XYZ file of C-alpha atoms in Angstrom:
396
model
C -143.061 -69.906 9.294
C -140.770 -66.572 9.002
C -138.557 -65.624 11.943
C -138.182 -61.741 11.667
C -135.280 -62.055 14.259
C -132.994 -64.140 13.146
C -133.854 -64.174 9.316
C -134.224 -60.468 8.879
C -132.826 -58.315 11.380
C -130.070 -60.448 12.268
C -127.447 -57.852 11.304
C -129.539 -54.965 13.219
C -129.659 -57.682 15.890
C -126.076 -57.879 16.086
C -125.512 -54.291 15.934
C -127.877 -53.690 18.463
C -126.336 -55.624 20.982
C -123.142 -54.391 20.858
C -123.979 -51.466 22.111
C -126.451 -53.150 24.750
C -129.911 -51.694 23.445
C -131.372 -55.384 22.194
C -134.182 -55.228 23.844
C -134.477 -58.411 24.662
C -132.362 -60.624 27.532
C -130.909 -57.856 29.846
C -128.366 -58.759 31.903
C -126.869 -56.570 34.491
C -123.873 -56.783 32.379
C -126.280 -55.133 29.734
C -127.436 -52.152 31.827
C -123.754 -51.730 33.420
C -122.877 -51.362 29.606
C -125.313 -49.555 28.499
C -124.786 -46.545 31.449
C -120.572 -46.928 30.205
C -121.656 -45.966 26.721
C -124.024 -43.722 27.945
C -122.060 -41.716 30.231
C -119.193 -41.747 27.520
C -121.576 -40.353 25.347
C -122.834 -37.382 27.723
C -119.129 -36.860 28.814
C -118.327 -35.816 24.929
C -120.871 -32.926 24.865
C -119.718 -31.955 28.411
C -115.804 -31.348 27.745
C -117.393 -29.599 24.714
C -120.091 -27.390 26.472
C -117.127 -26.621 28.820
C -114.834 -25.102 26.716
C -117.333 -22.505 26.048
C -116.953 -21.059 29.903
C -113.196 -21.358 30.044
C -112.556 -19.440 26.989
C -113.078 -16.486 25.036
C -116.010 -16.333 23.144
C -115.915 -14.810 19.273
C -118.848 -15.839 17.122
C -116.724 -17.938 15.208
C -115.696 -19.793 18.415
C -118.924 -20.169 18.985
C -120.089 -21.402 16.262
C -117.269 -23.972 15.718
C -118.128 -24.986 19.293
C -121.698 -25.330 18.811
C -121.462 -27.167 14.556
C -119.551 -30.868 16.699
C -121.199 -30.378 19.789
C -125.099 -30.615 18.482
C -123.670 -33.266 16.039
C -122.253 -35.290 19.229
C -125.886 -34.943 21.061
C -127.559 -36.643 18.339
C -125.394 -39.739 19.409
C -126.970 -39.516 22.982
C -130.894 -38.708 21.944
C -130.895 -41.774 19.084
C -129.369 -43.963 22.127
C -131.710 -42.800 24.869
C -134.594 -42.783 22.509
C -134.021 -46.777 22.113
C -132.957 -47.391 25.883
C -136.108 -45.728 27.191
C -138.434 -47.590 25.021
C -136.675 -50.777 25.120
C -140.282 -52.299 25.450
C -141.671 -50.382 22.471
C -139.009 -51.723 20.458
C -140.214 -55.225 21.397
C -143.493 -54.463 21.354
C -142.688 -53.242 17.764
C -141.073 -56.076 16.493
C -143.296 -58.886 18.310
C -146.163 -56.686 16.964
C -144.385 -57.039 12.839
C -144.050 -61.048 13.476
C -147.269 -61.753 15.281
C -148.590 -60.001 11.515
C -146.054 -61.989 10.020
C -147.708 -65.177 11.271
C -150.707 -64.830 10.140
C -149.610 -64.523 6.586
C -150.731 -67.901 4.525
C -150.226 -67.323 0.816
C -146.755 -68.150 -0.984
C -146.862 -64.822 -2.443
C -147.210 -62.864 0.919
C -144.736 -64.665 1.922
C -142.423 -63.815 -1.448
C -143.349 -60.003 -0.737
C -142.145 -60.497 3.095
C -139.129 -62.065 2.517
C -138.156 -59.629 -0.240
C -138.890 -56.851 2.228
C -136.421 -59.165 4.389
C -133.789 -59.243 2.030
C -134.623 -55.248 1.427
C -133.619 -54.601 5.159
C -130.240 -57.119 4.945
C -128.971 -54.751 2.341
C -129.929 -51.582 3.180
C -128.392 -52.784 7.125
C -125.383 -53.951 5.371
C -124.979 -50.710 3.124
C -125.222 -48.359 6.277
C -122.717 -50.492 8.290
C -120.328 -50.061 5.651
C -120.729 -46.774 5.374
C -120.727 -46.431 9.481
C -117.177 -48.627 9.577
C -115.616 -45.818 6.686
C -116.654 -42.655 8.419
C -116.151 -43.982 11.682
C -112.294 -44.694 10.444
C -112.497 -42.089 8.447
C -112.761 -39.879 11.948
C -110.929 -41.903 13.433
C -107.552 -41.464 11.099
C -108.535 -37.739 10.182
C -105.979 -36.390 13.838
C -103.420 -39.134 12.592
C -102.831 -38.093 9.632
C -100.592 -35.015 10.750
C -98.954 -37.951 13.016
C -97.759 -39.594 9.643
C -96.539 -36.539 7.251
C -95.194 -34.729 10.043
C -92.713 -38.191 10.283
C -92.243 -37.804 6.995
C -92.144 -33.717 7.019
C -90.330 -34.061 10.268
C -93.077 -31.649 11.778
C -92.650 -31.431 15.509
C -94.720 -32.863 18.341
C -96.874 -29.989 19.355
C -97.297 -28.459 15.639
C -98.930 -32.200 14.762
C -101.233 -32.319 18.352
C -102.533 -28.336 17.434
C -103.709 -30.003 13.551
C -104.581 -32.884 15.010
C -107.752 -31.268 17.751
C -110.121 -30.273 15.445
C -112.572 -30.202 17.934
C -112.868 -27.746 20.611
C -112.934 -28.971 24.281
C -112.339 -28.447 27.439
C -110.913 -30.960 29.945
C -109.034 -28.909 32.948
C -105.850 -30.875 31.882
C -102.281 -30.521 30.306
C -104.211 -31.145 26.641
C -100.410 -31.374 25.747
C -99.696 -33.888 28.227
C -102.328 -36.413 27.999
C -103.051 -35.956 24.133
C -103.304 -39.676 23.529
C -106.145 -40.145 26.291
C -108.003 -37.159 25.010
C -107.356 -38.815 21.101
C -108.577 -42.431 22.866
C -111.856 -41.029 24.477
C -112.507 -38.889 20.999
C -112.273 -41.733 18.711
C -114.293 -43.714 21.419
C -117.097 -41.740 20.969
C -116.964 -41.985 16.797
C -117.061 -46.083 17.203
C -119.824 -45.366 20.083
C -121.774 -42.949 18.191
C -121.317 -44.284 14.705
C -122.726 -47.412 15.527
C -125.428 -46.060 17.718
C -126.698 -44.006 13.959
C -125.874 -47.660 12.076
C -127.658 -49.722 14.910
C -131.200 -47.824 15.821
C -131.213 -46.256 11.729
C -131.225 -49.378 10.396
C -133.914 -50.896 12.928
C -136.323 -48.434 12.088
C -135.705 -48.923 7.959
C -136.031 -52.032 8.439
C -139.370 -51.769 9.902
C -140.739 -49.328 7.805
C -139.787 -51.497 4.603
C -141.746 -54.499 5.798
C -144.518 -51.411 6.288
C -144.191 -50.734 2.747
C -144.417 -54.577 2.620
C -147.943 -54.949 4.057
C -149.517 -52.264 1.698
C -148.329 -54.262 -0.763
C -149.504 -57.586 0.418
C -152.946 -55.323 1.572
C -152.490 -54.303 -2.360
C -152.165 -57.866 -3.781
C -155.282 -59.182 -1.747
C -157.075 -56.090 -3.086
C -155.992 -57.343 -6.731
C -156.879 -61.179 -6.043
C -160.533 -59.998 -5.422
C -161.775 -59.572 -8.922
C -158.983 -61.371 -10.612
C -160.492 -65.367 -8.937
C -161.272 -68.266 -11.375
C -163.786 -70.069 -8.349
C -167.007 -68.427 -9.652
C -168.462 -70.439 -12.231
C -170.669 -73.065 -10.898
C -170.755 -71.059 -7.297
C -173.916 -69.364 -6.928
C -174.640 -65.689 -6.006
C -174.704 -65.759 -2.271
C -171.610 -67.833 -1.884
C -169.810 -66.012 -4.495
C -171.112 -62.539 -2.035
C -169.798 -64.594 0.959
C -166.194 -65.549 -0.795
C -165.930 -61.597 -2.241
C -167.138 -60.354 0.904
C -163.893 -62.461 2.656
C -161.531 -61.455 0.907
C -162.114 -57.839 1.078
C -162.146 -58.040 4.585
C -158.282 -60.030 4.744
C -157.387 -56.751 2.603
C -158.609 -54.112 4.375
C -157.762 -56.142 7.797
C -153.893 -55.898 6.787
C -154.487 -52.258 5.106
C -155.578 -51.181 9.357
C -152.600 -53.231 11.144
C -150.011 -51.598 8.228
C -151.635 -48.414 9.220
C -151.326 -48.628 12.867
C -148.359 -50.772 12.897
C -146.822 -46.982 10.924
C -148.888 -44.740 14.284
C -147.406 -46.802 16.263
C -143.799 -46.565 14.984
C -143.731 -42.763 14.523
C -145.768 -42.054 17.878
C -143.020 -44.703 19.820
C -140.735 -41.612 18.915
C -142.222 -38.893 18.950
C -140.630 -36.298 20.977
C -136.583 -37.893 20.138
C -137.880 -37.094 16.484
C -138.547 -33.637 16.872
C -135.553 -33.345 18.787
C -133.797 -35.008 15.474
C -135.269 -32.550 13.051
C -134.413 -30.055 14.813
C -130.916 -30.678 15.388
C -130.480 -32.142 12.140
C -131.427 -28.650 10.518
C -129.535 -26.734 13.273
C -126.225 -28.524 12.564
C -126.595 -29.109 8.955
C -126.575 -25.012 9.020
C -123.236 -25.156 11.287
C -121.379 -27.861 9.347
C -122.571 -26.035 6.371
C -120.792 -22.525 7.044
C -117.624 -24.598 8.972
C -116.871 -26.245 5.234
C -116.611 -22.388 3.928
C -114.773 -21.047 6.592
C -112.388 -23.848 6.594
C -111.765 -23.989 3.048
C -111.108 -19.733 3.240
C -108.379 -20.733 6.267
C -106.729 -23.444 4.337
C -107.478 -25.883 7.158
C -108.092 -29.274 5.247
C -108.364 -31.466 8.101
C -111.431 -29.369 10.037
C -112.792 -28.817 6.130
C -112.786 -32.809 6.004
C -114.375 -33.166 9.374
C -117.531 -30.977 9.210
C -117.916 -32.233 5.276
C -118.209 -35.747 6.800
C -120.635 -34.346 10.387
C -122.854 -32.691 6.829
C -122.914 -35.397 4.360
C -124.058 -37.556 7.182
C -127.079 -35.485 8.373
C -128.140 -35.355 4.653
C -127.944 -38.759 3.839
C -129.709 -39.561 7.220
C -132.657 -36.703 6.652
C -132.754 -38.052 2.431
C -133.235 -41.973 4.073
C -135.956 -41.223 6.869
C -138.326 -38.730 4.388
C -137.336 -41.194 0.986
C -138.999 -43.750 3.491
C -141.444 -41.990 4.600
C -142.656 -41.103 0.597
C -142.151 -44.979 -0.494
C -144.876 -45.578 2.537
C -147.177 -42.658 1.118
C -146.651 -44.486 -2.238
C -148.003 -48.194 -1.450
C -150.732 -46.498 0.076
C -151.960 -44.900 -2.295
C -151.754 -48.168 -4.357
C -153.997 -50.015 -2.490
C -156.326 -47.100 -3.232
C -155.445 -47.372 -7.135
C -155.952 -51.368 -7.048
C -159.203 -50.571 -5.710
C -160.533 -47.967 -8.106
C -158.731 -50.456 -11.662
C -160.435 -53.266 -10.726
C -163.608 -54.851 -12.420
C -166.293 -53.753 -9.225
C -168.402 -53.174 -11.454
C -168.540 -57.354 -12.034
C -168.867 -57.840 -7.746
C -172.458 -58.395 -6.824
C -174.164 -55.267 -5.077
C -173.238 -55.906 -1.351
C -169.684 -55.661 -2.352
C -169.617 -52.953 -4.693
C -170.828 -51.069 -1.262
C -167.594 -52.382 0.441
C -165.422 -52.045 -2.371
C -166.616 -47.922 -2.752
C -166.038 -47.697 1.226
C -161.984 -48.672 0.908
C -162.108 -46.241 -2.373
C -163.519 -42.605 -0.370
C -161.449 -44.124 2.791
C -158.503 -43.715 0.084
C -159.035 -40.639 -1.070
C -157.476 -39.347 2.249
C -153.836 -40.001 1.594
C -152.161 -41.268 4.736
C -148.411 -39.594 5.673
C -145.783 -41.037 7.888
C -145.208 -38.112 10.500
C -142.383 -37.160 12.241
C -142.416 -35.488 15.614
C -145.581 -34.571 15.439
C -144.444 -31.577 13.173
C -143.565 -32.348 9.450
C -144.346 -35.506 7.044
C -142.132 -37.338 5.821
C -141.480 -36.533 2.274
C -139.239 -35.702 -0.484
C -140.642 -32.806 -0.317
C -139.966 -31.944 3.340
C -136.321 -33.643 2.544
C -135.864 -30.063 0.355
C -137.941 -28.115 3.175
C -135.374 -29.514 5.656
C -131.908 -28.925 3.245
C -133.823 -25.028 1.915
C -133.929 -24.433 5.604
C -130.362 -24.990 6.267
C -129.339 -23.328 3.035
C -131.137 -20.244 4.418
C -129.704 -20.393 8.324
C -126.059 -20.415 6.778
C -126.533 -17.868 4.631
C -127.216 -15.638 7.333
C -124.899 -16.681 9.115
C -122.219 -16.098 6.368
C -124.049 -12.871 5.269
C -123.563 -12.229 8.601
C -119.731 -12.921 8.906
C -119.224 -10.691 5.773
């Protein structure tokens, strides 16, 4: 028996526990932790928004503020998405555990174990990437101070170079520079952990969904390759065929229901994230080109970091959606290429039903609006570049 929580999602569990979003065993201390972290994330968006109220707004200034503020709002959406849907996240993991408990074939266990290894590898890779991004963002404001010590730059010049994110705290920002820096660093640490923890958990569920489709294909392959029909009469042979087809169709239906539950649970949040990703990518690409012309290296690197994270997130989500579609289509091809003509007539009718059902391609829907695929990734990227082109042409 496979325990998904301890064997496949152990690193995801650690990350979610660190930010209080693990859906099991919620104590009062964990609830307090959630409120504190969520309040910190919201406060950072507020202090950026207040800058639009208190300072003179030009087109470039508005774009600069929104490029970081909209990206920061993705932290809030991802955190809130797992917080308010904690019971659904728990149901998602329990559904997957229940399906895995029903597996009996050793090869099917091997498929699920391979999915677990892929989940752990992807989670570890994303966690290392998130740590590198957080360290980069945290150390970026300190770079001027390090070079300032060497080059004898005064404190005011260092602080003006270090504040790349425009905020308004209604206090003396030079006097309380290090407190503001502490708040900003806390945001980056909590935010990157949130993106890594929630994103890899959903990624792990999607990887296991692909594994369920692969098991359905394996069961379909075994229908016509069994060697136990030599001394079996036609009636018993038909019963064995039908039972095997039923097992293949059953796991296929469970895989589809699991994917639909996954997409419907976070439908509203996914819709907002798609909009935020497109807008934020456009603004940050604009920030990259703008700061190249201004020669502001720190701001250029910050916008480059944000744009890279958005592109990576968009690509992974759409790639996983494409993989789910491909695995589902493979079931259809397996049934089509099987030796269906050797099966009894009743079994041939059941296989024909599978072929008719498989002719309609299944897609993972995101936010009830778009279909996750590599084509969708290209479309979203193209849309972001179009918005960037419009903004850049208006500046000229």
